[in-house]
Coordinates of N, CA and C in Angstrom, one line a residue:
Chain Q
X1 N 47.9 173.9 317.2 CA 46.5 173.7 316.9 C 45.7 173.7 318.2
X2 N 44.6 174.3 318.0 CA 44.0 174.2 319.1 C 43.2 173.1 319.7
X3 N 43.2 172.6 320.9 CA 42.2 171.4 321.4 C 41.3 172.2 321.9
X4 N 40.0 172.0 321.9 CA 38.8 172.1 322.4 C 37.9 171.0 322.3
X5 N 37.7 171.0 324.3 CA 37.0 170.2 325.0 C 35.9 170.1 325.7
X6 N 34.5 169.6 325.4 CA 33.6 170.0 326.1 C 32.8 169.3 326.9
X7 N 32.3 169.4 328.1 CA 31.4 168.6 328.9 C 29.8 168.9 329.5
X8 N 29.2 167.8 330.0 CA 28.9 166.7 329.5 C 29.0 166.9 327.7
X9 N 29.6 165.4 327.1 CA 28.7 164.8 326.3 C 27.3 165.3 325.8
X10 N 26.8 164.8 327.3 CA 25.3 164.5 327.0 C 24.7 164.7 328.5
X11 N 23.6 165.3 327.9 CA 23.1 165.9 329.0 C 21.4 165.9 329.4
X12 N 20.6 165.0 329.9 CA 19.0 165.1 330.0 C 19.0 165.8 331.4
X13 N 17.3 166.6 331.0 CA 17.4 167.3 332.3 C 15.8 167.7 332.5
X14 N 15.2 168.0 333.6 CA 14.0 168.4 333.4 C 13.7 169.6 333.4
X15 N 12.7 169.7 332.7 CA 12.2 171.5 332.8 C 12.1 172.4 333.7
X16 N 12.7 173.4 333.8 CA 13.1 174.3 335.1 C 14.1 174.4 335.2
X17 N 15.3 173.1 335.0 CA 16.3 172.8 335.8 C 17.2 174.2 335.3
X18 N 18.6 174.5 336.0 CA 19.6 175.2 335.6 C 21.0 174.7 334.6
X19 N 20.5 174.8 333.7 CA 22.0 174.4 332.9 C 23.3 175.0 332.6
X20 N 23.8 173.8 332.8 CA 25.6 174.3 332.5 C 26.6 173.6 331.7
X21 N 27.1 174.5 330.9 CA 27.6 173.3 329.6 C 29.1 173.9 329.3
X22 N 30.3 173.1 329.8 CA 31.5 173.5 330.2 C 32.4 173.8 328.5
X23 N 33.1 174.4 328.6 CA 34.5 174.4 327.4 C 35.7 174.7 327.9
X24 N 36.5 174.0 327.7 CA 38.0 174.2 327.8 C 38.6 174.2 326.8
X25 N 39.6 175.4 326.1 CA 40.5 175.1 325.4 C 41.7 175.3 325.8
X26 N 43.2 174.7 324.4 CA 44.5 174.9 325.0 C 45.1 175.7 324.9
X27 N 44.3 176.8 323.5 CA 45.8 177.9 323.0 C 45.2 179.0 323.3
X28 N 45.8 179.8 323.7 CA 44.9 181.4 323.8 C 44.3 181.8 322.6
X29 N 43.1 182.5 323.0 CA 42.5 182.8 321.5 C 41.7 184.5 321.8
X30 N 41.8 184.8 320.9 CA 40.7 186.3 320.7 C 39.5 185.8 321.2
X31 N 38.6 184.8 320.6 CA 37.2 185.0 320.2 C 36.7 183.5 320.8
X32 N 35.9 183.5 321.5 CA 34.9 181.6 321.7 C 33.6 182.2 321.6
X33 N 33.2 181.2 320.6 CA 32.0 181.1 320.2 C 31.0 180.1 321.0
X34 N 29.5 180.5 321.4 CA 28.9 179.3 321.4 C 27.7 179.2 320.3
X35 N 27.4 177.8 319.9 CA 26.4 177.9 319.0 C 25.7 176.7 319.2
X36 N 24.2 177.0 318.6 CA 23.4 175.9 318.6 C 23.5 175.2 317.5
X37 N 22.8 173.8 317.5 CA 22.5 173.1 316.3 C 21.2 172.4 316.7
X38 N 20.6 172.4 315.8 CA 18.8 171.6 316.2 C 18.8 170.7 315.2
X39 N 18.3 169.5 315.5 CA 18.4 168.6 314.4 C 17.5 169.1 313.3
X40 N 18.3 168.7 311.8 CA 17.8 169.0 310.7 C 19.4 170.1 310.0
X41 N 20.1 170.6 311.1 CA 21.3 170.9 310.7 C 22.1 172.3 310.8
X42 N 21.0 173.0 310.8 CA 20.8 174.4 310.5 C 21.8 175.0 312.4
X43 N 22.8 175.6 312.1 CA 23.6 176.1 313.1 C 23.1 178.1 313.5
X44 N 22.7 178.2 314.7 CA 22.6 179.5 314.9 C 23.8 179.8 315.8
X45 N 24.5 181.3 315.7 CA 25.5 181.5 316.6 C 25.0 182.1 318.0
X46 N 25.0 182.1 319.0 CA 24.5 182.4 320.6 C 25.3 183.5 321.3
X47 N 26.7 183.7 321.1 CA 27.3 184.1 321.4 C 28.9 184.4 321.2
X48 N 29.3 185.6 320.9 CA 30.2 185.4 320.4 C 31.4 186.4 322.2
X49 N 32.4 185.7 322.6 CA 33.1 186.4 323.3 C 34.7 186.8 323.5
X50 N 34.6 187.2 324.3 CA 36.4 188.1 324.0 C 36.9 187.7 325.6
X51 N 35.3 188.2 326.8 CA 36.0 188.6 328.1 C 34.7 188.6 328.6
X52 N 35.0 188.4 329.7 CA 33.5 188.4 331.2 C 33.1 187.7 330.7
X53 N 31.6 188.4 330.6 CA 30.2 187.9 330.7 C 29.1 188.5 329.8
X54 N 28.0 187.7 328.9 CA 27.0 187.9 328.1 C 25.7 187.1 328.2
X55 N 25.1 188.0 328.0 CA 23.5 187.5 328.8 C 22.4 187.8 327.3
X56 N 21.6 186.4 326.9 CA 20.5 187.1 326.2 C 20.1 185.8 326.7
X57 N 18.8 186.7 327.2 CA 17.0 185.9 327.7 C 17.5 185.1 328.8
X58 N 17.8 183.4 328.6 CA 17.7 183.1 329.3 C 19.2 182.2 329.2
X59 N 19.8 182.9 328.6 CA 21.3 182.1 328.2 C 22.2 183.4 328.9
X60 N 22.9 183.2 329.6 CA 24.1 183.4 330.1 C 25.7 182.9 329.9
X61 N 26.4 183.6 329.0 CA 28.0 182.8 328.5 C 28.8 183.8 329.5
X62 N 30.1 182.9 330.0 CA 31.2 183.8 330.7 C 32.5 182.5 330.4
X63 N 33.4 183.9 329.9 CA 35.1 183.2 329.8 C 35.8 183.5 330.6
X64 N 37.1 182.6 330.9 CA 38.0 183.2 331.7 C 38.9 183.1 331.1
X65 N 40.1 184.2 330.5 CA 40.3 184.0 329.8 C 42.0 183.0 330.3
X66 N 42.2 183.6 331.6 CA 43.6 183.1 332.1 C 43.0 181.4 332.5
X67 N 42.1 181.4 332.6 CA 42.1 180.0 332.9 C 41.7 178.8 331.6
X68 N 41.6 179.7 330.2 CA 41.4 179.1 329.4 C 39.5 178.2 329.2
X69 N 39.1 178.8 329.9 CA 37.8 178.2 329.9 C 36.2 179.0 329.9
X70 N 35.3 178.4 329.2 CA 34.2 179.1 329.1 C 33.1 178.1 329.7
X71 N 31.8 179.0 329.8 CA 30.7 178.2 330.0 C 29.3 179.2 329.5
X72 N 28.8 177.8 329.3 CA 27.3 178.5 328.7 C 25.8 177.7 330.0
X73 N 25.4 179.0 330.0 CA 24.4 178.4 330.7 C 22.8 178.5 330.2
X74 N 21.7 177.9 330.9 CA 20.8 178.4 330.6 C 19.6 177.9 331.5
X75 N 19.1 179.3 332.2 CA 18.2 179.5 333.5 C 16.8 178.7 333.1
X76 N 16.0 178.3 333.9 CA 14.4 177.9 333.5 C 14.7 176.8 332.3
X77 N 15.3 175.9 331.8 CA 15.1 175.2 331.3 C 13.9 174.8 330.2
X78 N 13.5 175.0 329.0 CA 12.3 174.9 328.3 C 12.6 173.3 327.3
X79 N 11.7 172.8 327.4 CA 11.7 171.7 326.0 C 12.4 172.6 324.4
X80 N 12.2 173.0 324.4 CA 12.3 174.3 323.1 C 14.4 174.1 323.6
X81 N 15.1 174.0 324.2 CA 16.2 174.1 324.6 C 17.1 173.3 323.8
X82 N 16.1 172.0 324.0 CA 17.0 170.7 323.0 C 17.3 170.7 321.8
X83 N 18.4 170.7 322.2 CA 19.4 171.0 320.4 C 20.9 170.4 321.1
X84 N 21.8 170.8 319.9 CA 23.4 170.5 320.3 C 23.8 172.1 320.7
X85 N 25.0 171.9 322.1 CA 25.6 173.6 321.8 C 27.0 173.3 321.8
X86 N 27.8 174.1 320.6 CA 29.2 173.5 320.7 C 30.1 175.0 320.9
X87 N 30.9 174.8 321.2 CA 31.6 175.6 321.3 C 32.6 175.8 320.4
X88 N 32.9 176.9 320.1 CA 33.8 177.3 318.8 C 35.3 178.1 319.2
X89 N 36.4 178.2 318.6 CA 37.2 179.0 319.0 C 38.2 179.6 318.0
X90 N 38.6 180.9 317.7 CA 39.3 181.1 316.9 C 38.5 181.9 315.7
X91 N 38.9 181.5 314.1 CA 37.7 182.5 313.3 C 39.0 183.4 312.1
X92 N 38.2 183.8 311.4 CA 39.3 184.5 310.3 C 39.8 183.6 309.9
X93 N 41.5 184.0 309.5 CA 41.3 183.1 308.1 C 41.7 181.8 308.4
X94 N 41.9 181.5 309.9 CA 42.0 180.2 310.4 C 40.9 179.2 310.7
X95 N 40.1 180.4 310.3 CA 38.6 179.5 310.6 C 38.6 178.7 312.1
X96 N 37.1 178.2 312.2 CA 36.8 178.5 313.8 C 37.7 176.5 314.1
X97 N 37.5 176.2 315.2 CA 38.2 175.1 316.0 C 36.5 174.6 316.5
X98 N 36.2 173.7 316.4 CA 35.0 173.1 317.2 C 35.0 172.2 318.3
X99 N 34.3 172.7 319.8 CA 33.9 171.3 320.5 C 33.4 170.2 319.6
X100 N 33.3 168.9 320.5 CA 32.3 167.8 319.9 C 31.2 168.2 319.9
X101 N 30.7 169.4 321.0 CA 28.9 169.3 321.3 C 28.7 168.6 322.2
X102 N 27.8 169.3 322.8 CA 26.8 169.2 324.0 C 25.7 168.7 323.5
X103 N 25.0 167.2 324.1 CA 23.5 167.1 323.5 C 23.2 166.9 324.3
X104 N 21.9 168.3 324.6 CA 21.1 168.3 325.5 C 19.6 168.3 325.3
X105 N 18.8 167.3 326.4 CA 17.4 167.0 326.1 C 17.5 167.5 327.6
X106 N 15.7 167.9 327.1 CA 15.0 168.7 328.1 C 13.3 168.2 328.5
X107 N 13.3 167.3 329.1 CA 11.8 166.8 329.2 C 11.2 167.5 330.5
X108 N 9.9 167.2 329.5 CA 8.7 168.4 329.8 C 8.3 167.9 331.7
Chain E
X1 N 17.0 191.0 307.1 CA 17.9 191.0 305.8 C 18.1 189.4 305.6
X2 N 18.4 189.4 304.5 CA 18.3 187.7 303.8 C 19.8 186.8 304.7
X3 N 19.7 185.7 304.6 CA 20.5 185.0 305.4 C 21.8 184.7 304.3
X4 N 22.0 183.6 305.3 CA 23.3 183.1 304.3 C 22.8 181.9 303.3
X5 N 22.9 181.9 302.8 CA 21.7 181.0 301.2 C 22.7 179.7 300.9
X6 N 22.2 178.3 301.2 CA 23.4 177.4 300.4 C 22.5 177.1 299.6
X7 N 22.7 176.2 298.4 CA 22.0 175.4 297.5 C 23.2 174.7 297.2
X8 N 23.2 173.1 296.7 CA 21.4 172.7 297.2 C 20.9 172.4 298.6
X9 N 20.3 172.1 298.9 CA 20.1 171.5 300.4 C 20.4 169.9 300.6
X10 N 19.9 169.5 299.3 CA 20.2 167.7 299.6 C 20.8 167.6 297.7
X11 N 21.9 166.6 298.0 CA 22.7 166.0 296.7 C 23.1 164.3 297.0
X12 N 22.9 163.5 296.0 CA 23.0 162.4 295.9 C 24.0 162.4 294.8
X13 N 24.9 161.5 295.0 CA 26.2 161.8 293.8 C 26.4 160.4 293.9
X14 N 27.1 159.9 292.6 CA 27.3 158.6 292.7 C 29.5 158.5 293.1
X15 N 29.9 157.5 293.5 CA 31.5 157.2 294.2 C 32.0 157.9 292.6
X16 N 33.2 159.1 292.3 CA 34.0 159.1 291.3 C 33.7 160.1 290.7
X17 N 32.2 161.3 291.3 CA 31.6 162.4 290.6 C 32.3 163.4 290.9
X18 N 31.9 164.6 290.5 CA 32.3 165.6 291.2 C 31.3 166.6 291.5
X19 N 31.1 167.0 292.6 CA 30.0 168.2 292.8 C 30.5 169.7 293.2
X20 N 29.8 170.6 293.3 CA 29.9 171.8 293.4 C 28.7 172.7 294.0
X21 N 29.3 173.5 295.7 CA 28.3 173.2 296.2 C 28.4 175.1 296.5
X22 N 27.1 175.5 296.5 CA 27.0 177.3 296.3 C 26.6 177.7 297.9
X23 N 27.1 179.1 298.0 CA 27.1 179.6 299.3 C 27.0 181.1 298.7
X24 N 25.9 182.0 299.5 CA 25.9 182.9 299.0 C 25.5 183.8 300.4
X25 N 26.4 184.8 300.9 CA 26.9 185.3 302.1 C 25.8 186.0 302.2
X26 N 25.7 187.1 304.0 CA 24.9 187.9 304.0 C 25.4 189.1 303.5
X27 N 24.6 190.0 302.8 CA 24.6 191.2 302.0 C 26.1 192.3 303.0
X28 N 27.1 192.4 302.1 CA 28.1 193.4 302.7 C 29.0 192.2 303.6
X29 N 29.1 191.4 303.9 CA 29.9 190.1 304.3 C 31.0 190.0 303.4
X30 N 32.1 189.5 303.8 CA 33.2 189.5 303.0 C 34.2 188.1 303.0
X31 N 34.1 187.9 304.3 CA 34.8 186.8 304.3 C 33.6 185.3 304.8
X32 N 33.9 184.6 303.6 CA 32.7 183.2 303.6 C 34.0 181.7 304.2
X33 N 33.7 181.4 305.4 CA 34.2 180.3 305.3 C 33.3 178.7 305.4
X34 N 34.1 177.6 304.5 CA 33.8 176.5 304.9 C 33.9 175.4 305.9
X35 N 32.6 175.0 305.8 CA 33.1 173.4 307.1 C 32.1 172.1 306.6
X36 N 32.8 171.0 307.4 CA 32.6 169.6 307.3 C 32.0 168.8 308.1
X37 N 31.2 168.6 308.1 CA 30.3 168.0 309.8 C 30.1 166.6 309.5
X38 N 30.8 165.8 309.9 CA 30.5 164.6 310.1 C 30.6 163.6 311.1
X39 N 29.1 162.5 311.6 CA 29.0 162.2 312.5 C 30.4 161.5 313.5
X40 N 31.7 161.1 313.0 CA 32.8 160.8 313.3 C 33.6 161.8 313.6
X41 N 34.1 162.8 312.9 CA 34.2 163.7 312.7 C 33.9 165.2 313.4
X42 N 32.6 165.4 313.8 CA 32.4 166.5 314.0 C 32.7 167.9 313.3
X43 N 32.7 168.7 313.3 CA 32.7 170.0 312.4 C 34.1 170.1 312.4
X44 N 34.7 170.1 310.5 CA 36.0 170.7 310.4 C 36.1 171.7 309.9
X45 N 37.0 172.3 309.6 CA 37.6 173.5 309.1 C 38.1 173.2 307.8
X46 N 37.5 173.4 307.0 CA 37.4 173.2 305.2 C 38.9 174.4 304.4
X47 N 38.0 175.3 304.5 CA 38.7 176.8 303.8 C 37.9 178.2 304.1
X48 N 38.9 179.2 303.8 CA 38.2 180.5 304.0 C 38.6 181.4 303.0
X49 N 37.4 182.2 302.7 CA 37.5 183.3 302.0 C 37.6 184.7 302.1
X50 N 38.4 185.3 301.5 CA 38.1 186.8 301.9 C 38.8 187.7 300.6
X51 N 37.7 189.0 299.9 CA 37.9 189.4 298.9 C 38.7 188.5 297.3
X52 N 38.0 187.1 297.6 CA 38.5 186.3 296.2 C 39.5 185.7 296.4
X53 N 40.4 185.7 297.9 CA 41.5 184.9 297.9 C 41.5 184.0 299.0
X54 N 42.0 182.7 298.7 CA 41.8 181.8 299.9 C 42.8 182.1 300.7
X55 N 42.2 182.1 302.0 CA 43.4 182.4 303.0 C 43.6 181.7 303.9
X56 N 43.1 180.8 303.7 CA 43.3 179.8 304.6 C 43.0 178.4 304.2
X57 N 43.6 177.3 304.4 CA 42.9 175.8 304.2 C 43.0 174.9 305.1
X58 N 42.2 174.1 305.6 CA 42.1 172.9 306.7 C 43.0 171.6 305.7
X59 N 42.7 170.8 306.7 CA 43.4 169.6 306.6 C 42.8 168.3 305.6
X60 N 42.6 168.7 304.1 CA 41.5 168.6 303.6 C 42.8 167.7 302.7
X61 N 41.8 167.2 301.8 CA 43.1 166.2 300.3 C 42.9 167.5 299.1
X62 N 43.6 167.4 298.3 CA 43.2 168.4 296.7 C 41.8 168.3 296.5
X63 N 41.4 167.5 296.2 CA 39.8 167.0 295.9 C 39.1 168.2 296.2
X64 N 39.5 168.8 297.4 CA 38.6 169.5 298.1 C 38.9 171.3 297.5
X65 N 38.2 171.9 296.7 CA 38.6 173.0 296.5 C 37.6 174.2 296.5
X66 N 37.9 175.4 296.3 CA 36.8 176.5 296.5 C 37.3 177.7 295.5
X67 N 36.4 178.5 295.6 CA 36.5 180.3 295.1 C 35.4 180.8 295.4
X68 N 35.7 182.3 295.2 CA 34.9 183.1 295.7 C 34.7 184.4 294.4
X69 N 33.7 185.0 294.4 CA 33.8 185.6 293.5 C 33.8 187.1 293.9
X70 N 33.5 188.1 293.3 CA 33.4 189.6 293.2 C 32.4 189.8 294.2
X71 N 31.3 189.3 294.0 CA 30.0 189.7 294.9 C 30.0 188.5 296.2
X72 N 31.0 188.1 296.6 CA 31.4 187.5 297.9 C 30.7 185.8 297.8
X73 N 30.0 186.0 296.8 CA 29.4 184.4 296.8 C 30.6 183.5 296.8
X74 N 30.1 182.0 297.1 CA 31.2 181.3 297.0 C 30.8 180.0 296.7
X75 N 31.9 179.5 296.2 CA 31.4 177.5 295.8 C 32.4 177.0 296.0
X76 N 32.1 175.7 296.9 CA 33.4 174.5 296.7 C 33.4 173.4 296.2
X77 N 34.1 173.3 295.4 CA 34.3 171.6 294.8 C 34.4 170.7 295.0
X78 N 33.8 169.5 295.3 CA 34.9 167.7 295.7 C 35.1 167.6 294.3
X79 N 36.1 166.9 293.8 CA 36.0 166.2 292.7 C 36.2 164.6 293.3
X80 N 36.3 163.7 292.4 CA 36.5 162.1 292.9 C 36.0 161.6 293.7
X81 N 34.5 162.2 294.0 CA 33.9 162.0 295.4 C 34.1 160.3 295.9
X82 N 34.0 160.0 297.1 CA 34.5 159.0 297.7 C 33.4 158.8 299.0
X83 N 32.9 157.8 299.4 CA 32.3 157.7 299.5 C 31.7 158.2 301.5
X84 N 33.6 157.9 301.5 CA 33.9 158.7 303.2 C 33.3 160.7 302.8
X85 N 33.0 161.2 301.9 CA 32.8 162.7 301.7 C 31.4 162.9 302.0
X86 N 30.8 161.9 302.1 CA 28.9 162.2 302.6 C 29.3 163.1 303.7
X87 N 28.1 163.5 304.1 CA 28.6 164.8 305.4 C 27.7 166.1 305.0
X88 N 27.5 166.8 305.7 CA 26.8 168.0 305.5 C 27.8 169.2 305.6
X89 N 28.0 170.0 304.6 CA 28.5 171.3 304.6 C 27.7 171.9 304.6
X90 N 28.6 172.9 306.0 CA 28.2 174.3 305.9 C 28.9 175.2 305.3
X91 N 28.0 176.4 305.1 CA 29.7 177.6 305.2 C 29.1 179.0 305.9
X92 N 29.4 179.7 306.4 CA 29.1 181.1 307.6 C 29.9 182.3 306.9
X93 N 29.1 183.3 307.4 CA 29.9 184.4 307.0 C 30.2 185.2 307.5
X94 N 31.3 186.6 307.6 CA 31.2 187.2 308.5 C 31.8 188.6 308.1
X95 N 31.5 189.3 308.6 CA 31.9 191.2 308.2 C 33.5 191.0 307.9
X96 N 34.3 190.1 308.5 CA 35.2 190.6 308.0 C 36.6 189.9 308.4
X97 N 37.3 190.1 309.5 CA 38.4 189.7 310.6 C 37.6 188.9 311.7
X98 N 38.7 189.2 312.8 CA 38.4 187.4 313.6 C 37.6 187.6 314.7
X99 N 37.8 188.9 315.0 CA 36.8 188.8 316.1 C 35.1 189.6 315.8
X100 N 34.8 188.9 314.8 CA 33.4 189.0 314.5 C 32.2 187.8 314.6
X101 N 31.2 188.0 314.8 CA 30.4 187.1 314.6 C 30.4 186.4 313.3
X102 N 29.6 184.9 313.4 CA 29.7 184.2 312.5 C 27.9 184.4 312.0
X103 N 27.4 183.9 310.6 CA 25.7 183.6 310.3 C 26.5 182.5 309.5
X104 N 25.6 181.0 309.8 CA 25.8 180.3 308.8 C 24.5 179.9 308.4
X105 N 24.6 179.4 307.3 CA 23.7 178.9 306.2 C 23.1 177.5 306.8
X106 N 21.8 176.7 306.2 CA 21.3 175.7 306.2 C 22.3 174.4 306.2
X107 N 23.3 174.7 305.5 CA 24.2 173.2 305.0 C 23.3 172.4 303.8
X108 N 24.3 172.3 302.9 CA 23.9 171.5 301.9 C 24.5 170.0 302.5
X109 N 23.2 169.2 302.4 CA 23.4 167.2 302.8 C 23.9 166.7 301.6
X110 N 25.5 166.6 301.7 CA 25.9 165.5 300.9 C 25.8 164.3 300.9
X111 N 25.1 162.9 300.2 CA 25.2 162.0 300.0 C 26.1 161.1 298.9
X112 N 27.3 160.1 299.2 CA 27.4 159.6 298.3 C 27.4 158.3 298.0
X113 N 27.2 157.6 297.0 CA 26.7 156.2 297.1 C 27.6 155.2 295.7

């Protein structure tokens, strides 16, 4: 079974700042996911990866895969940011593996 | 194109009921899986679906069951709800195999009391 580990917890930051929001898992996998959650429940997926590096707007994801570890970032910092982002791994018929989540606030 | 549709959004069930909770994929989607989010807990891995056959199940009691029908929609069951089962499900869908993207739905808020 896979463990997936993610850091900070928790995370405040001010607007502008550059964020970085760590994952480690233990088993090799095809696929790591990152995804949001905004309070009220509703989960959007961000990124889905295999290898390197992916970029949309102002979110940046890169895996490695020999080192077992991913990261999600995100440039310029906006209030609009704050949500949970968790990391996922795995998928099909084993269905995905979840971080706890990253909860990050972003004041104005 | 239309998203992934759960109903209901919010359910109140009394300890001992049984509920049944609908998931209805994005258009051409094939395989629908479930999850369990709760604040101890964090998001688990329920069950998955693909062409009407479960292919998979998480670490769930019997209580917990599902199907899937012809047109990819899907529903899962608690029966003997308990009161540890409050939690919000989701369920996501995806074109197909493992290395695809996921769309998930709103989550239906289970309450039980």
């Amino acid at each position: 079974k896979n463990e997936v580990e993610q850091s900070p917890q928790n995370l405040t930051a001010q607007e502008g700042e550059f964020i970085t929001i760590n994952c480690s898992y233990s088993v090799g996998i095809s696929a790591l996911h990152w995804l949001q959650q905004h309070p009220g429940g509703g989960i959007v997926s961000l990124f889905m990866l295999s290898s390197g590096k992916k970029k949309h707007g102002r979110l940046i994801a890169t895996i490695n895969i020999q080192e077992k570890h991913s990261s999600l970032h995100i440039t310029a910092s906006h209030p609009r940011d704050s949500a949970v982002y968790i990391c996922a791994v795995g998928g099909g018929a084993d269905g995905l593996t979840f971080g706890k989540g990253t909860h990050l606030i972003i004041q104005p | 194109k239309a998203g992934v549709t759960q109903t209901p959004r919010y359910l109140i069930k009394t300890r001992g009921q049984q509920v049944t909770l609908s998931c209805s994929p994005i258009s051409g989607h094939r395989s629908v899986s479930w999850y369990q989010q709760t604040p101890g807990q964090g998001l688990q891995f329920l069950f998955e679906y693909f062409s009407e056959t479960q292919r998979n199940k998480g670490n769930f009691p019997g209580r917990f069951s599902g199907r899937q029908f012809s047109n990819s929609r899907s529903e899962m069951n608690v029966s003997t709800l308990e009161l540890g089962d409050s939690a919000l499900y989701l369920c996501a869908s995806s074109l197909a195999a493992r290395n695809y993207g996921y769309t998930f739905g709103s989550g239906t808020r289970l309450t039980v009391v």
